[in-house]
């Protein structure tokens, strides 16, 4: 396993290009299963999770080609010869469950292993299953697999989610495009990735209204066609790199950045004393004047503060003036980065779903271990502003969500390198 060595060396300056969204691309790729015609995705990120989804789709009989150094994905599902999503693939990534709705809608049957992913809580799939049942699916859980059937095809129905779920909204949205009649998704997720999926499905011929609101209405069609669709900018990568100059000073322009993707996050940065300016190419971030101020954070579904930026925000708060309280309301067990930041000199107390951070003058480099995707990058951010050398191990998590992180940070003046463990 590789490690990343970070040495704090002052302010950053330059530009960082932001990739297409991992979470959007992982949702868009299964949409190819809804059509016999090709689906082409541009601005695709080059990540290990994308490779895992590619392997899963290929195992089902889809053809997937990568063009232009992997930034263009061309997929075709004209002949699916397998309807079993195997555990050995699905266990690596939670988004694998998103093949269930499309296969069931198109061919009336599917067998999908219960998924894996980052160890940040249970994240059950019951909402996915309830949504499909509301559309007439017959489901059985057996030996760790979901066995799904819809012998006469799915039919439109009313799906009322008891809590907001991005994945369940995505699965239900895809399945409903080929269901007979009208499906209404109540209390649907509003994330930009949902909106991006709806735009892609509409390009394929789906009839969808209301994406970006809590009520999405889908009128089922007999078939979907092919399309070409650009993957939306990754708001989590965007927010992550916005924090780099916030933590260690300087001025960085994030190419392709959009404030509408990170509105609640920008509000917290403004309160903390961080300037975010729109430019012709994206967003420019710098400190307003000197020290960062402590702010409180509560994670919420979009358009609230993203749970996937909580760990990175904690890294910023470690050296802020004052005391901040970070409350995690989306996932349990998502403060595993806190003990590692404490190893670097941070003053953090965790009680259940709440972390209290008292700012210290400076962090100190130390050997630390990444526990999940977002935790890994939060430790890198902390290392950028720490005295001495920080060695982050188990960075394979990083490859799931950030492409060329070392190259991008070196490009704005960071002292960081990736080394192979011996």
Coordinates of C-alpha atoms in Angstrom, one line a residue:
X1 CA 0.0 0.0 0.0
X2 CA 1.2 3.5 -0.8
X3 CA 1.6 6.4 1.6
X4 CA 1.5 10.2 1.0
X5 CA 4.1 12.4 2.6
X6 CA 3.0 16.1 3.2
X7 CA 5.3 18.8 4.5
X8 CA 3.8 22.1 5.5
X9 CA 5.5 24.9 3.5
X10 CA 3.4 28.0 3.5
X11 CA 0.8 29.6 1.3
X12 CA -0.5 28.1 -2.0
X13 CA -1.0 29.9 -5.3
X14 CA -2.3 28.9 -8.7
X15 CA -5.1 26.9 -10.3
X16 CA -6.6 23.5 -9.7
X17 CA -8.9 21.9 -12.3
X18 CA -12.0 20.2 -10.8
X19 CA -13.0 16.8 -12.3
X20 CA -16.4 15.5 -13.1
X21 CA -18.4 14.2 -10.0
X22 CA -17.6 10.7 -8.8
X23 CA -21.1 10.3 -7.3
X24 CA -22.8 11.6 -10.4
X25 CA -20.8 9.4 -12.8
X26 CA -21.5 6.3 -10.6
X27 CA -25.2 7.0 -10.9
X28 CA -25.1 7.8 -14.6
X29 CA -23.2 4.7 -15.6
X30 CA -26.0 2.2 -14.6
X31 CA -28.4 4.2 -16.7
X32 CA -26.9 2.5 -19.8
X33 CA -28.8 -0.6 -18.6
X34 CA -32.1 1.1 -19.4
X35 CA -31.4 1.2 -23.2
X36 CA -30.1 -0.9 -26.0
X37 CA -28.5 2.2 -27.6
X38 CA -25.1 3.7 -26.5
X39 CA -24.7 6.1 -23.7
X40 CA -21.7 8.4 -23.8
X41 CA -20.5 10.3 -20.7
X42 CA -18.0 13.1 -21.1
X43 CA -16.0 14.8 -18.3
X44 CA -15.8 11.4 -16.5
X45 CA -13.4 11.3 -13.5
X46 CA -10.6 8.7 -13.6
X47 CA -11.0 6.9 -10.3
X48 CA -10.9 3.4 -8.9
X49 CA -14.7 3.5 -8.2
X50 CA -15.3 4.2 -11.9
X51 CA -13.2 1.1 -12.8
X52 CA -15.3 -1.0 -10.3
X53 CA -18.6 0.2 -11.9
X54 CA -17.1 -0.6 -15.3
X55 CA -16.2 -4.1 -14.2
X56 CA -19.7 -4.6 -12.8
X57 CA -21.4 -3.4 -16.0
X58 CA -19.2 -5.6 -18.1
X59 CA -20.0 -8.6 -15.9
X60 CA -23.7 -8.0 -16.8
X61 CA -22.9 -8.0 -20.5
X62 CA -22.5 -4.3 -21.2
X63 CA -19.7 -3.0 -23.3
X64 CA -17.7 -0.1 -21.8
X65 CA -14.9 1.8 -23.6
X66 CA -12.8 4.6 -22.2
X67 CA -11.6 7.3 -24.6
X68 CA -9.5 10.4 -24.2
X69 CA -7.5 9.1 -21.3
X70 CA -10.6 7.8 -19.6
X71 CA -12.5 11.1 -19.6
X72 CA -15.0 9.8 -22.1
X73 CA -17.0 6.7 -21.3
X74 CA -18.9 5.0 -24.1
X75 CA -21.3 2.3 -22.9
X76 CA -23.6 -0.1 -24.7
X77 CA -26.1 -2.6 -23.2
X78 CA -27.7 -3.9 -26.3
X79 CA -27.5 -7.5 -25.1
X80 CA -27.4 -8.2 -21.4
X81 CA -26.6 -11.9 -20.9
X82 CA -26.3 -11.8 -17.1
X83 CA -28.7 -10.4 -14.4
X84 CA -26.6 -11.3 -11.3
X85 CA -24.5 -8.6 -9.7
X86 CA -21.9 -10.7 -7.9
X87 CA -20.7 -10.1 -4.3
X88 CA -17.1 -10.1 -5.3
X89 CA -17.7 -6.9 -7.3
X90 CA -20.5 -5.3 -5.3
X91 CA -18.8 -5.5 -2.0
X92 CA -16.2 -3.0 -3.1
X93 CA -18.6 -0.1 -3.6
X94 CA -22.0 0.9 -2.3
X95 CA -23.1 2.5 -5.6
X96 CA -23.3 -1.0 -7.1
X97 CA -26.9 -1.3 -5.8
X98 CA -27.9 1.2 -8.5
X99 CA -27.9 -1.5 -11.2
X100 CA -30.9 -3.1 -9.4
X101 CA -33.6 -0.6 -10.6
X102 CA -32.5 -0.4 -14.2
X103 CA -32.2 -4.1 -14.7
X104 CA -35.5 -4.8 -13.1
X105 CA -37.2 -2.1 -15.2
X106 CA -35.8 -3.2 -18.5
X107 CA -35.9 -7.0 -18.2
X108 CA -38.2 -7.7 -15.2
X109 CA -35.6 -9.6 -13.1
X110 CA -32.4 -9.0 -11.3
X111 CA -30.2 -10.5 -8.5
X112 CA -27.9 -8.0 -6.8
X113 CA -25.6 -8.6 -3.8
X114 CA -26.0 -6.3 -0.8
X115 CA -23.3 -3.7 -1.2
X116 CA -20.1 -2.6 0.6
X117 CA -18.2 0.7 0.5
X118 CA -16.6 3.0 3.1
X119 CA -17.0 2.0 6.8
X120 CA -19.0 5.0 7.8
X121 CA -22.2 3.4 9.2
X122 CA -24.8 0.9 8.2
X123 CA -26.5 2.8 5.3
X124 CA -29.2 0.1 4.7
X125 CA -30.8 -0.4 1.3
X126 CA -34.3 -0.8 2.7
X127 CA -35.5 2.5 1.1
X128 CA -34.3 1.3 -2.3
X129 CA -36.4 -1.9 -1.9
X130 CA -39.5 -0.1 -0.6
X131 CA -39.4 2.2 -3.6
X132 CA -39.3 -0.7 -6.0
X133 CA -42.0 -2.6 -4.2
X134 CA -44.2 0.5 -4.6
X135 CA -43.8 0.0 -8.3
X136 CA -44.9 -3.6 -8.1
X137 CA -41.5 -5.4 -7.7
X138 CA -41.5 -8.8 -5.9
X139 CA -38.4 -8.9 -3.6
X140 CA -36.7 -11.6 -1.6
X141 CA -33.5 -11.3 0.5
X142 CA -31.7 -14.6 0.3
X143 CA -28.0 -15.5 1.1
X144 CA -26.9 -11.9 1.0
X145 CA -28.6 -11.1 -2.3
X146 CA -31.6 -9.2 -3.3
X147 CA -33.8 -11.3 -5.7
X148 CA -36.1 -9.0 -7.6
X149 CA -38.8 -9.8 -10.1
X150 CA -41.5 -7.9 -12.0
X151 CA -43.0 -10.5 -14.3
X152 CA -45.4 -8.0 -16.0
X153 CA -43.0 -5.1 -15.8
X154 CA -42.9 -2.3 -13.2
X155 CA -45.9 0.0 -12.9
X156 CA -46.2 3.6 -11.8
X157 CA -46.8 4.2 -8.1
X158 CA -46.5 6.6 -5.2
X159 CA -43.2 6.5 -3.4
X160 CA -43.0 8.4 -0.2
X161 CA -39.5 8.3 1.3
X162 CA -39.6 8.5 5.2
X163 CA -36.2 10.1 5.1
X164 CA -34.3 11.7 2.3
X165 CA -32.1 9.2 0.5
X166 CA -29.9 10.1 -2.5
X167 CA -29.3 6.5 -3.6
X168 CA -32.9 5.4 -3.2
X169 CA -34.1 8.4 -5.1
X170 CA -31.6 7.6 -7.9
X171 CA -32.6 3.9 -8.1
X172 CA -36.3 4.7 -8.1
X173 CA -35.9 7.5 -10.7
X174 CA -34.2 5.2 -13.1
X175 CA -36.6 2.3 -12.6
X176 CA -39.7 4.6 -13.0
X177 CA -38.6 5.7 -16.5
X178 CA -39.7 2.4 -18.0
X179 CA -42.6 1.7 -15.6
X180 CA -46.1 1.6 -17.0
X181 CA -47.9 4.8 -15.9
X182 CA -46.9 7.7 -13.6
X183 CA -44.6 7.5 -10.6
X184 CA -44.3 10.2 -8.0
X185 CA -41.3 10.4 -5.7
X186 CA -42.2 12.3 -2.5
X187 CA -39.5 13.6 -0.2
X188 CA -37.0 12.9 -2.9
X189 CA -33.3 14.0 -2.6
X190 CA -32.4 17.3 -4.2
X191 CA -28.7 16.8 -4.7
X192 CA -27.0 18.1 -7.9
X193 CA -26.3 14.5 -8.8
X194 CA -30.0 13.8 -8.9
X195 CA -30.6 16.7 -11.2
X196 CA -27.7 15.6 -13.4
X197 CA -29.2 12.1 -13.6
X198 CA -32.6 13.5 -14.6
X199 CA -31.0 15.6 -17.3
X200 CA -29.3 12.6 -18.7
X201 CA -32.4 10.4 -18.6
X202 CA -34.4 13.1 -20.3
X203 CA -31.7 13.2 -23.1
X204 CA -32.4 9.4 -23.4
X205 CA -36.1 10.1 -23.9
X206 CA -37.5 9.9 -20.3
X207 CA -40.3 12.1 -19.2
X208 CA -39.4 13.7 -15.9
X209 CA -40.5 16.8 -14.0
X210 CA -39.5 18.3 -10.6
X211 CA -35.8 17.2 -10.2
X212 CA -34.1 19.5 -7.7
X213 CA -37.3 19.6 -5.6
X214 CA -38.8 17.2 -3.1
X215 CA -41.4 15.9 -5.6
X216 CA -40.3 14.2 -8.8
X217 CA -42.9 13.0 -11.3
X218 CA -42.0 10.4 -13.9
X219 CA -44.2 9.3 -16.8
X220 CA -43.0 5.9 -17.9
X221 CA -42.1 5.4 -21.6
X222 CA -41.8 2.2 -23.6
X223 CA -38.1 2.5 -24.4
X224 CA -35.2 4.8 -23.9
X225 CA -32.6 5.7 -26.6
X226 CA -28.9 6.7 -26.6
X227 CA -27.4 10.0 -25.5
X228 CA -24.3 12.0 -24.9
X229 CA -24.1 13.7 -21.5
X230 CA -21.4 15.7 -19.6
X231 CA -20.9 14.7 -16.0
X232 CA -21.5 17.6 -13.6
X233 CA -18.6 19.2 -11.7
X234 CA -17.6 17.3 -8.5
X235 CA -18.8 19.6 -5.7
X236 CA -17.0 17.5 -3.1
X237 CA -13.6 17.7 -4.8
X238 CA -14.4 21.4 -5.4
X239 CA -15.1 22.0 -1.7
X240 CA -12.0 20.0 -0.7
X241 CA -9.6 22.0 -2.7
X242 CA -11.3 25.3 -1.7
X243 CA -10.2 24.4 1.8
X244 CA -6.5 24.1 0.8
X245 CA -5.8 27.9 0.7
X246 CA -8.2 28.4 3.6
X247 CA -6.0 26.1 5.8
X248 CA -2.5 27.3 4.8
X249 CA -3.0 30.7 3.2
X250 CA -2.6 31.9 -0.4
X251 CA -5.0 32.2 -3.3
X252 CA -6.2 29.3 -5.5
X253 CA -8.6 29.4 -8.4
X254 CA -10.8 26.3 -8.8
X255 CA -11.4 25.8 -12.5
X256 CA -14.9 24.7 -13.3
X257 CA -16.2 25.6 -9.8
X258 CA -19.8 26.8 -9.3
X259 CA -21.2 28.5 -6.2
X260 CA -24.6 26.9 -6.8
X261 CA -23.1 23.5 -6.1
X262 CA -21.6 24.5 -2.7
X263 CA -23.8 27.3 -1.5
X264 CA -24.2 26.2 2.2
X265 CA -20.5 25.4 2.3
X266 CA -19.6 28.9 1.0
X267 CA -21.7 30.4 3.7
X268 CA -19.7 28.7 6.4
X269 CA -16.4 29.7 4.7
X270 CA -17.6 33.3 4.6
X271 CA -18.4 33.2 8.3
X272 CA -15.0 31.7 9.0
X273 CA -13.3 34.6 7.2
X274 CA -12.6 32.9 3.8
X275 CA -13.2 34.8 0.6
X276 CA -14.9 33.0 -2.3
X277 CA -15.1 35.0 -5.6
X278 CA -16.6 33.9 -8.9
X279 CA -14.3 34.3 -11.9
X280 CA -14.7 33.6 -15.6
X281 CA -13.1 30.2 -15.1
X282 CA -14.5 29.1 -11.8
X283 CA -14.0 30.2 -8.1
X284 CA -11.1 32.0 -6.4
X285 CA -10.5 31.3 -2.7
X286 CA -8.3 33.1 -0.2
X287 CA -8.4 34.2 3.4
X288 CA -10.0 37.6 4.0
X289 CA -7.5 38.9 6.6
X290 CA -5.3 36.6 8.7
X291 CA -6.7 34.1 11.1
X292 CA -9.6 31.7 10.4
X293 CA -12.6 32.0 12.8
X294 CA -14.3 28.9 14.3
X295 CA -17.8 28.2 13.0
X296 CA -20.4 25.5 13.9
X297 CA -21.4 23.0 11.3
X298 CA -24.4 20.6 11.0
X299 CA -24.4 18.2 8.1
X300 CA -27.7 18.0 6.2
X301 CA -29.1 16.7 2.8
X302 CA -28.6 19.2 -0.1
X303 CA -28.8 22.1 -0.1
X304 CA -27.4 21.9 3.4
X305 CA -23.8 21.4 4.4
X306 CA -22.6 18.1 2.8
X307 CA -21.6 15.2 5.0
X308 CA -18.8 14.5 2.5
X309 CA -17.1 17.8 3.4
X310 CA -17.4 17.4 7.2
X311 CA -14.0 15.8 7.7
X312 CA -12.2 18.4 5.6
X313 CA -14.0 21.2 7.5
X314 CA -12.9 19.7 10.8
X315 CA -9.3 20.0 9.5
X316 CA -9.8 23.7 9.0
X317 CA -11.4 24.2 12.4
X318 CA -8.4 22.6 14.1
X319 CA -6.4 25.8 13.9
X320 CA -9.2 28.3 13.8
X321 CA -9.7 31.0 16.5
X322 CA -12.3 29.8 19.0
X323 CA -14.3 26.6 19.5
X324 CA -16.4 24.9 16.8
X325 CA -19.0 22.2 17.1
X326 CA -19.5 19.8 14.2
X327 CA -22.7 17.7 14.3
X328 CA -23.0 14.8 11.9
X329 CA -26.6 14.0 11.1
X330 CA -26.3 11.9 7.9
X331 CA -24.1 9.0 8.9
X332 CA -23.1 7.5 12.2
X333 CA -19.5 6.6 12.9
X334 CA -18.1 9.3 10.7
X335 CA -15.6 10.9 13.0
X336 CA -12.9 8.3 12.6
X337 CA -10.5 11.0 11.3
X338 CA -10.7 12.8 14.7
X339 CA -8.2 10.5 16.5
X340 CA -5.8 10.9 13.7
X341 CA -6.1 14.7 13.8
X342 CA -5.5 14.5 17.6
X343 CA -2.2 12.7 16.8
X344 CA -1.2 15.9 15.0
X345 CA -2.0 18.1 18.0
X346 CA -5.6 18.9 17.4
X347 CA -7.9 19.5 20.4
X348 CA -11.1 17.4 19.6
X349 CA -13.7 15.8 21.8
X350 CA -16.2 13.4 20.2
X351 CA -19.5 12.5 21.9
X352 CA -21.8 10.4 19.7
X353 CA -22.6 12.4 16.6
X354 CA -21.0 15.6 17.8
X355 CA -17.4 16.8 17.7
X356 CA -16.1 19.8 19.6
X357 CA -13.0 21.3 18.2
X358 CA -10.9 23.9 20.1
X359 CA -8.5 25.7 17.8
X360 CA -4.8 25.4 18.5
X361 CA -2.0 27.6 17.2
X362 CA -0.5 25.0 14.9
X363 CA -0.7 21.3 14.1
X364 CA 2.4 19.1 14.0
X365 CA 3.3 16.5 11.5
X366 CA 2.8 12.9 12.5
X367 CA 2.2 9.4 11.1
X368 CA -1.5 9.0 10.6
X369 CA -3.8 6.5 9.0
X370 CA -6.7 7.1 6.6
X371 CA -9.9 5.3 7.6
X372 CA -12.2 6.3 4.7
X373 CA -12.3 8.4 1.5
X374 CA -13.0 11.8 3.0
X375 CA -10.9 11.2 6.1
X376 CA -7.9 10.5 4.0
X377 CA -8.0 13.9 2.2
X378 CA -8.8 15.7 5.5
X379 CA -5.5 14.4 6.9
X380 CA -3.7 15.7 3.7
X381 CA -5.2 19.1 4.2
X382 CA -4.1 19.2 7.8
X383 CA -0.6 18.2 6.8
X384 CA -0.4 21.1 4.4
X385 CA -0.5 23.5 7.4
X386 CA 1.3 21.4 10.0
X387 CA 4.9 21.8 11.2
X388 CA 7.1 19.1 9.8
X389 CA 6.2 16.0 8.0
X390 CA 2.9 14.1 8.0
X391 CA 2.8 10.6 6.6
X392 CA -0.7 9.4 5.6
X393 CA -0.9 5.7 5.2
X394 CA -3.7 3.5 3.7
X395 CA -4.3 6.1 0.9
X396 CA -6.0 3.5 -1.3
X397 CA -9.2 5.1 0.0
X398 CA -8.1 8.3 -1.7
X399 CA -8.1 6.7 -5.2
X400 CA -11.8 6.1 -4.9
X401 CA -12.7 9.8 -5.0
X402 CA -9.8 12.0 -6.0
X403 CA -7.8 11.9 -9.2
X404 CA -4.2 13.1 -9.3
X405 CA -4.4 14.7 -5.8
X406 CA -0.7 14.9 -5.5
X407 CA -0.2 16.5 -9.0
X408 CA -3.0 19.0 -8.4
X409 CA -1.6 20.2 -5.0
X410 CA 2.0 20.2 -6.3
X411 CA 0.7 22.5 -9.1
X412 CA -0.2 25.2 -6.5
X413 CA 3.0 24.9 -4.5
X414 CA 2.3 22.2 -2.0
X415 CA 5.2 19.9 -0.8
X416 CA 3.6 16.5 -1.2
X417 CA 4.6 13.2 -2.7
X418 CA 3.3 9.7 -3.0
X419 CA 5.6 6.8 -2.1
X420 CA 5.3 3.0 -2.2
X421 CA 5.4 1.2 1.1
X422 CA 8.0 -1.5 1.3

